[in-house]
């Protein structure tokens, strides 16, 4: 158990809809990362937060947004969903930002857009 | 930008044998960290091993060891005494020592351990 909690585990929704994925980092970790893994692909970095502030941004679509709350949990919002957004979305946390702190991953949220 | 390349999309190994997974990376940085993550069929991402670039000694974790060649920008993973539970996707990953940059992953190598 990595200590990172993601909910829900599975999500099935229709095109055009909006969903929210939730992540609770490991206790004490200040940094949260979101990654997208499409079928049989590697992990694509979406966005990183550190102690409530956005720190780095990857190829995140404008239809996607995220935030980290004062209690350090994070939410990833996906709107105007398209079939191509179907993927496994991972949240990961680390103690610090950069500096080699290993990322600890949640079990992911599998999103299916129909 | 940093890139990570895993040139072996798929590999297989007999149980109890040794296998080596390749990884190369491209960076102009001198200080950085390298990781191998394992993703079994359950889809969890599990940290296997970590290497600091400033350490010449290769990291080892039980049956897992790395061959880190900094000048060649190579970071291979050796799995000894392979077990059926080692069947998984293996991802090599890179992160700069400092700065707000994310962990960059390779595309992965699918390893099958055969009984």
Coordinates of C-alpha atoms in Angstrom, one line a residue:
Chain A
X1 CA 0.0 0.0 0.0
X2 CA 1.6 3.3 -1.2
X3 CA -0.5 5.4 1.1
X4 CA -1.9 7.4 -1.8
X5 CA -5.7 7.1 -2.2
X6 CA -7.5 7.7 -5.4
X7 CA -11.3 7.7 -5.8
X8 CA -13.2 6.5 -7.6
X9 CA -11.5 3.3 -8.9
X10 CA -13.6 3.2 -12.0
X11 CA -15.7 5.8 -13.8
X12 CA -17.9 5.3 -16.9
X13 CA -19.4 8.4 -18.5
X14 CA -20.6 9.7 -21.8
X15 CA -18.9 12.1 -24.2
X16 CA -19.4 15.7 -23.4
X17 CA -19.7 15.1 -19.7
X18 CA -17.6 16.3 -16.8
X19 CA -15.9 14.3 -14.1
X20 CA -13.8 14.9 -11.0
X21 CA -11.1 12.6 -9.9
X22 CA -9.9 12.8 -6.3
X23 CA -6.5 12.1 -4.7
X24 CA -5.3 12.0 -1.1
X25 CA -1.5 12.0 -0.9
X26 CA 0.6 10.1 1.6
X27 CA 0.6 11.6 5.0
X28 CA 3.2 14.3 5.1
X29 CA 3.7 14.5 1.4
X30 CA 3.3 18.1 0.0
X31 CA 3.7 17.4 -3.7
X32 CA 1.0 15.9 -5.9
X33 CA 1.4 14.8 -9.5
X34 CA -1.2 13.7 -12.0
X35 CA -0.4 11.4 -14.9
X36 CA -2.4 9.9 -17.7
X37 CA -1.8 6.4 -19.1
X38 CA -3.7 5.5 -22.2
X39 CA -4.0 1.9 -23.3
X40 CA -0.5 0.2 -23.5
X41 CA 1.2 3.6 -23.3
X42 CA 3.6 5.1 -20.9
X43 CA 2.7 7.7 -18.4
X44 CA 2.1 11.2 -19.6
X45 CA 2.6 14.0 -17.1
X46 CA -0.3 16.3 -16.7
X47 CA 0.3 18.7 -13.8
X48 CA 2.1 19.0 -10.4
X49 CA 1.1 20.9 -7.2
X50 CA 3.2 21.6 -4.2
X51 CA 1.6 22.7 -1.0
X52 CA -1.4 24.2 -2.8
X53 CA 0.5 25.9 -5.7
X54 CA 0.9 24.8 -9.2
X55 CA 4.5 23.9 -9.9
X56 CA 4.8 22.3 -13.3
X57 CA 2.5 21.7 -16.2
X58 CA 2.7 19.1 -18.9
X59 CA 0.6 18.5 -22.0
X60 CA -2.6 19.0 -20.1
X61 CA -5.6 19.9 -22.2
X62 CA -7.4 23.1 -21.7
X63 CA -10.5 21.0 -20.9
X64 CA -8.7 19.6 -17.9
X65 CA -7.9 21.5 -14.7
X66 CA -6.7 20.6 -11.3
X67 CA -6.2 22.0 -7.8
X68 CA -4.7 21.1 -4.5
X69 CA -6.6 22.1 -1.4
X70 CA -5.3 23.3 2.0
X71 CA -5.6 19.8 3.4
X72 CA -3.3 18.7 0.5
X73 CA -5.8 16.5 -1.3
X74 CA -6.1 17.2 -5.0
X75 CA -8.8 17.0 -7.6
X76 CA -8.5 16.6 -11.4
X77 CA -11.4 17.9 -13.3
X78 CA -12.0 16.7 -16.9
X79 CA -14.7 18.4 -18.9
X80 CA -16.3 18.1 -22.4
X81 CA -15.1 14.5 -22.4
X82 CA -14.1 12.8 -25.6
X83 CA -13.6 9.1 -26.4
X84 CA -9.8 9.7 -26.5
X85 CA -9.9 10.7 -22.8
X86 CA -10.5 7.1 -21.8
X87 CA -7.4 6.2 -19.8
X88 CA -6.0 5.3 -16.4
X89 CA -5.3 8.5 -14.4
X90 CA -2.7 8.2 -11.7
X91 CA -2.1 10.5 -8.8
X92 CA 1.3 10.3 -7.2
X93 CA 2.8 12.2 -4.2
X94 CA 6.2 12.9 -2.9
X95 CA 7.7 14.6 0.2
X96 CA 9.2 17.4 -1.7
X97 CA 9.4 18.8 -5.2
X98 CA 12.1 17.4 -7.4
X99 CA 15.3 16.5 -5.5
X100 CA 14.9 12.8 -6.1
X101 CA 12.1 12.1 -3.7
X102 CA 10.5 8.9 -5.1
X103 CA 6.9 9.3 -6.3
X104 CA 4.4 7.0 -4.6
X105 CA 1.5 6.2 -6.8
X106 CA -2.1 5.6 -6.1
X107 CA -3.9 2.7 -7.7
X108 CA -5.4 4.9 -10.4
X109 CA -8.8 5.8 -11.6
X110 CA -9.9 4.1 -14.8
X111 CA -12.0 6.4 -16.9
X112 CA -14.1 5.0 -19.7
X113 CA -15.8 7.5 -22.0
X114 CA -18.6 6.0 -24.1
Chain B
X1 CA 13.9 18.6 -22.5
X2 CA 14.8 15.2 -21.0
X3 CA 13.8 12.1 -22.8
X4 CA 13.9 8.5 -21.7
X5 CA 14.1 5.6 -24.2
X6 CA 13.4 2.0 -23.6
X7 CA 14.3 0.2 -26.8
X8 CA 12.8 -3.2 -25.9
X9 CA 9.0 -3.2 -26.1
X10 CA 8.7 -6.8 -25.0
X11 CA 11.0 -9.4 -23.4
X12 CA 10.6 -12.8 -21.9
X13 CA 12.7 -14.9 -19.5
X14 CA 12.6 -18.3 -18.1
X15 CA 11.8 -18.6 -14.4
X16 CA 15.0 -18.5 -12.3
X17 CA 17.0 -17.0 -15.1
X18 CA 18.5 -13.5 -15.3
X19 CA 17.2 -10.7 -17.6
X20 CA 18.4 -7.2 -18.3
X21 CA 16.1 -4.4 -19.4
X22 CA 17.7 -1.4 -21.2
X23 CA 17.1 2.3 -20.7
X24 CA 18.9 5.3 -22.2
X25 CA 18.2 8.9 -21.5
X26 CA 19.1 12.3 -22.8
X27 CA 19.9 15.2 -20.6
X28 CA 22.4 18.1 -20.2
X29 CA 22.0 18.0 -16.5
X30 CA 24.8 16.7 -14.3
X31 CA 22.8 15.9 -11.2
X32 CA 19.6 13.8 -11.5
X33 CA 17.9 10.7 -10.3
X34 CA 16.9 7.6 -12.2
X35 CA 14.2 5.1 -11.3
X36 CA 12.7 1.8 -12.3
X37 CA 9.0 1.3 -11.7
X38 CA 7.1 -1.9 -12.1
X39 CA 3.5 -2.1 -13.2
X40 CA 2.0 -5.6 -12.8
X41 CA -1.3 -6.6 -14.3
X42 CA -3.0 -5.0 -11.4
X43 CA -1.9 -1.7 -12.9
X44 CA -0.3 -0.4 -9.7
X45 CA 2.9 1.6 -10.1
X46 CA 5.6 0.1 -7.8
X47 CA 9.0 1.6 -7.2
X48 CA 11.7 -1.0 -7.8
X49 CA 14.9 0.9 -7.5
X50 CA 16.5 4.4 -7.4
X51 CA 19.9 5.7 -8.5
X52 CA 21.5 9.0 -7.7
X53 CA 23.6 10.3 -10.6
X54 CA 26.3 11.5 -8.3
X55 CA 26.8 8.1 -6.9
X56 CA 29.1 5.8 -8.9
X57 CA 28.0 2.7 -7.0
X58 CA 25.2 0.9 -8.7
X59 CA 22.0 0.5 -6.7
X60 CA 20.8 -2.9 -5.6
X61 CA 17.6 -4.1 -4.1
X62 CA 17.5 -7.8 -3.4
X63 CA 17.2 -9.5 -6.8
X64 CA 17.2 -6.2 -8.7
X65 CA 20.3 -4.2 -9.6
X66 CA 21.2 -1.6 -12.0
X67 CA 24.1 -0.9 -14.3
X68 CA 24.5 2.9 -14.4
X69 CA 26.8 4.3 -17.0
X70 CA 26.7 8.0 -16.7
X71 CA 28.9 8.9 -19.6
X72 CA 26.9 6.7 -21.9
X73 CA 23.6 7.9 -20.3
X74 CA 22.6 4.3 -19.8
X75 CA 20.6 2.8 -16.9
X76 CA 19.8 -0.9 -17.3
X77 CA 17.9 -3.1 -14.8
X78 CA 19.0 -6.6 -14.1
X79 CA 16.6 -9.0 -12.5
X80 CA 18.2 -12.1 -11.1
X81 CA 16.5 -15.4 -10.3
X82 CA 13.4 -14.2 -12.1
X83 CA 10.0 -15.2 -10.6
X84 CA 6.6 -15.4 -12.0
X85 CA 5.6 -12.4 -10.0
X86 CA 8.1 -10.3 -11.9
X87 CA 5.8 -10.4 -14.9
X88 CA 5.0 -6.7 -15.5
X89 CA 5.6 -3.6 -17.5
X90 CA 8.8 -2.0 -16.4
X91 CA 9.3 1.8 -16.7
X92 CA 12.5 3.7 -16.6
X93 CA 12.2 7.2 -15.3
X94 CA 14.3 10.4 -14.9
X95 CA 14.0 13.5 -12.8
X96 CA 16.3 16.5 -12.4
X97 CA 18.0 17.0 -9.1
X98 CA 16.3 20.3 -8.5
X99 CA 13.7 22.5 -9.9
X100 CA 10.0 22.0 -10.6
X101 CA 10.2 19.3 -13.2
X102 CA 8.2 16.1 -13.2
X103 CA 9.3 12.5 -13.4
X104 CA 9.7 11.6 -17.1
X105 CA 9.0 8.1 -18.1
X106 CA 10.0 5.8 -20.9
X107 CA 7.4 3.9 -22.8
X108 CA 8.0 0.7 -20.9
X109 CA 9.2 -2.8 -21.5
X110 CA 6.7 -5.7 -21.1
X111 CA 8.4 -8.5 -19.3
X112 CA 7.0 -12.0 -19.2
X113 CA 8.5 -14.6 -16.9
X114 CA 7.8 -18.1 -18.2
X115 CA 7.5 -21.2 -16.0

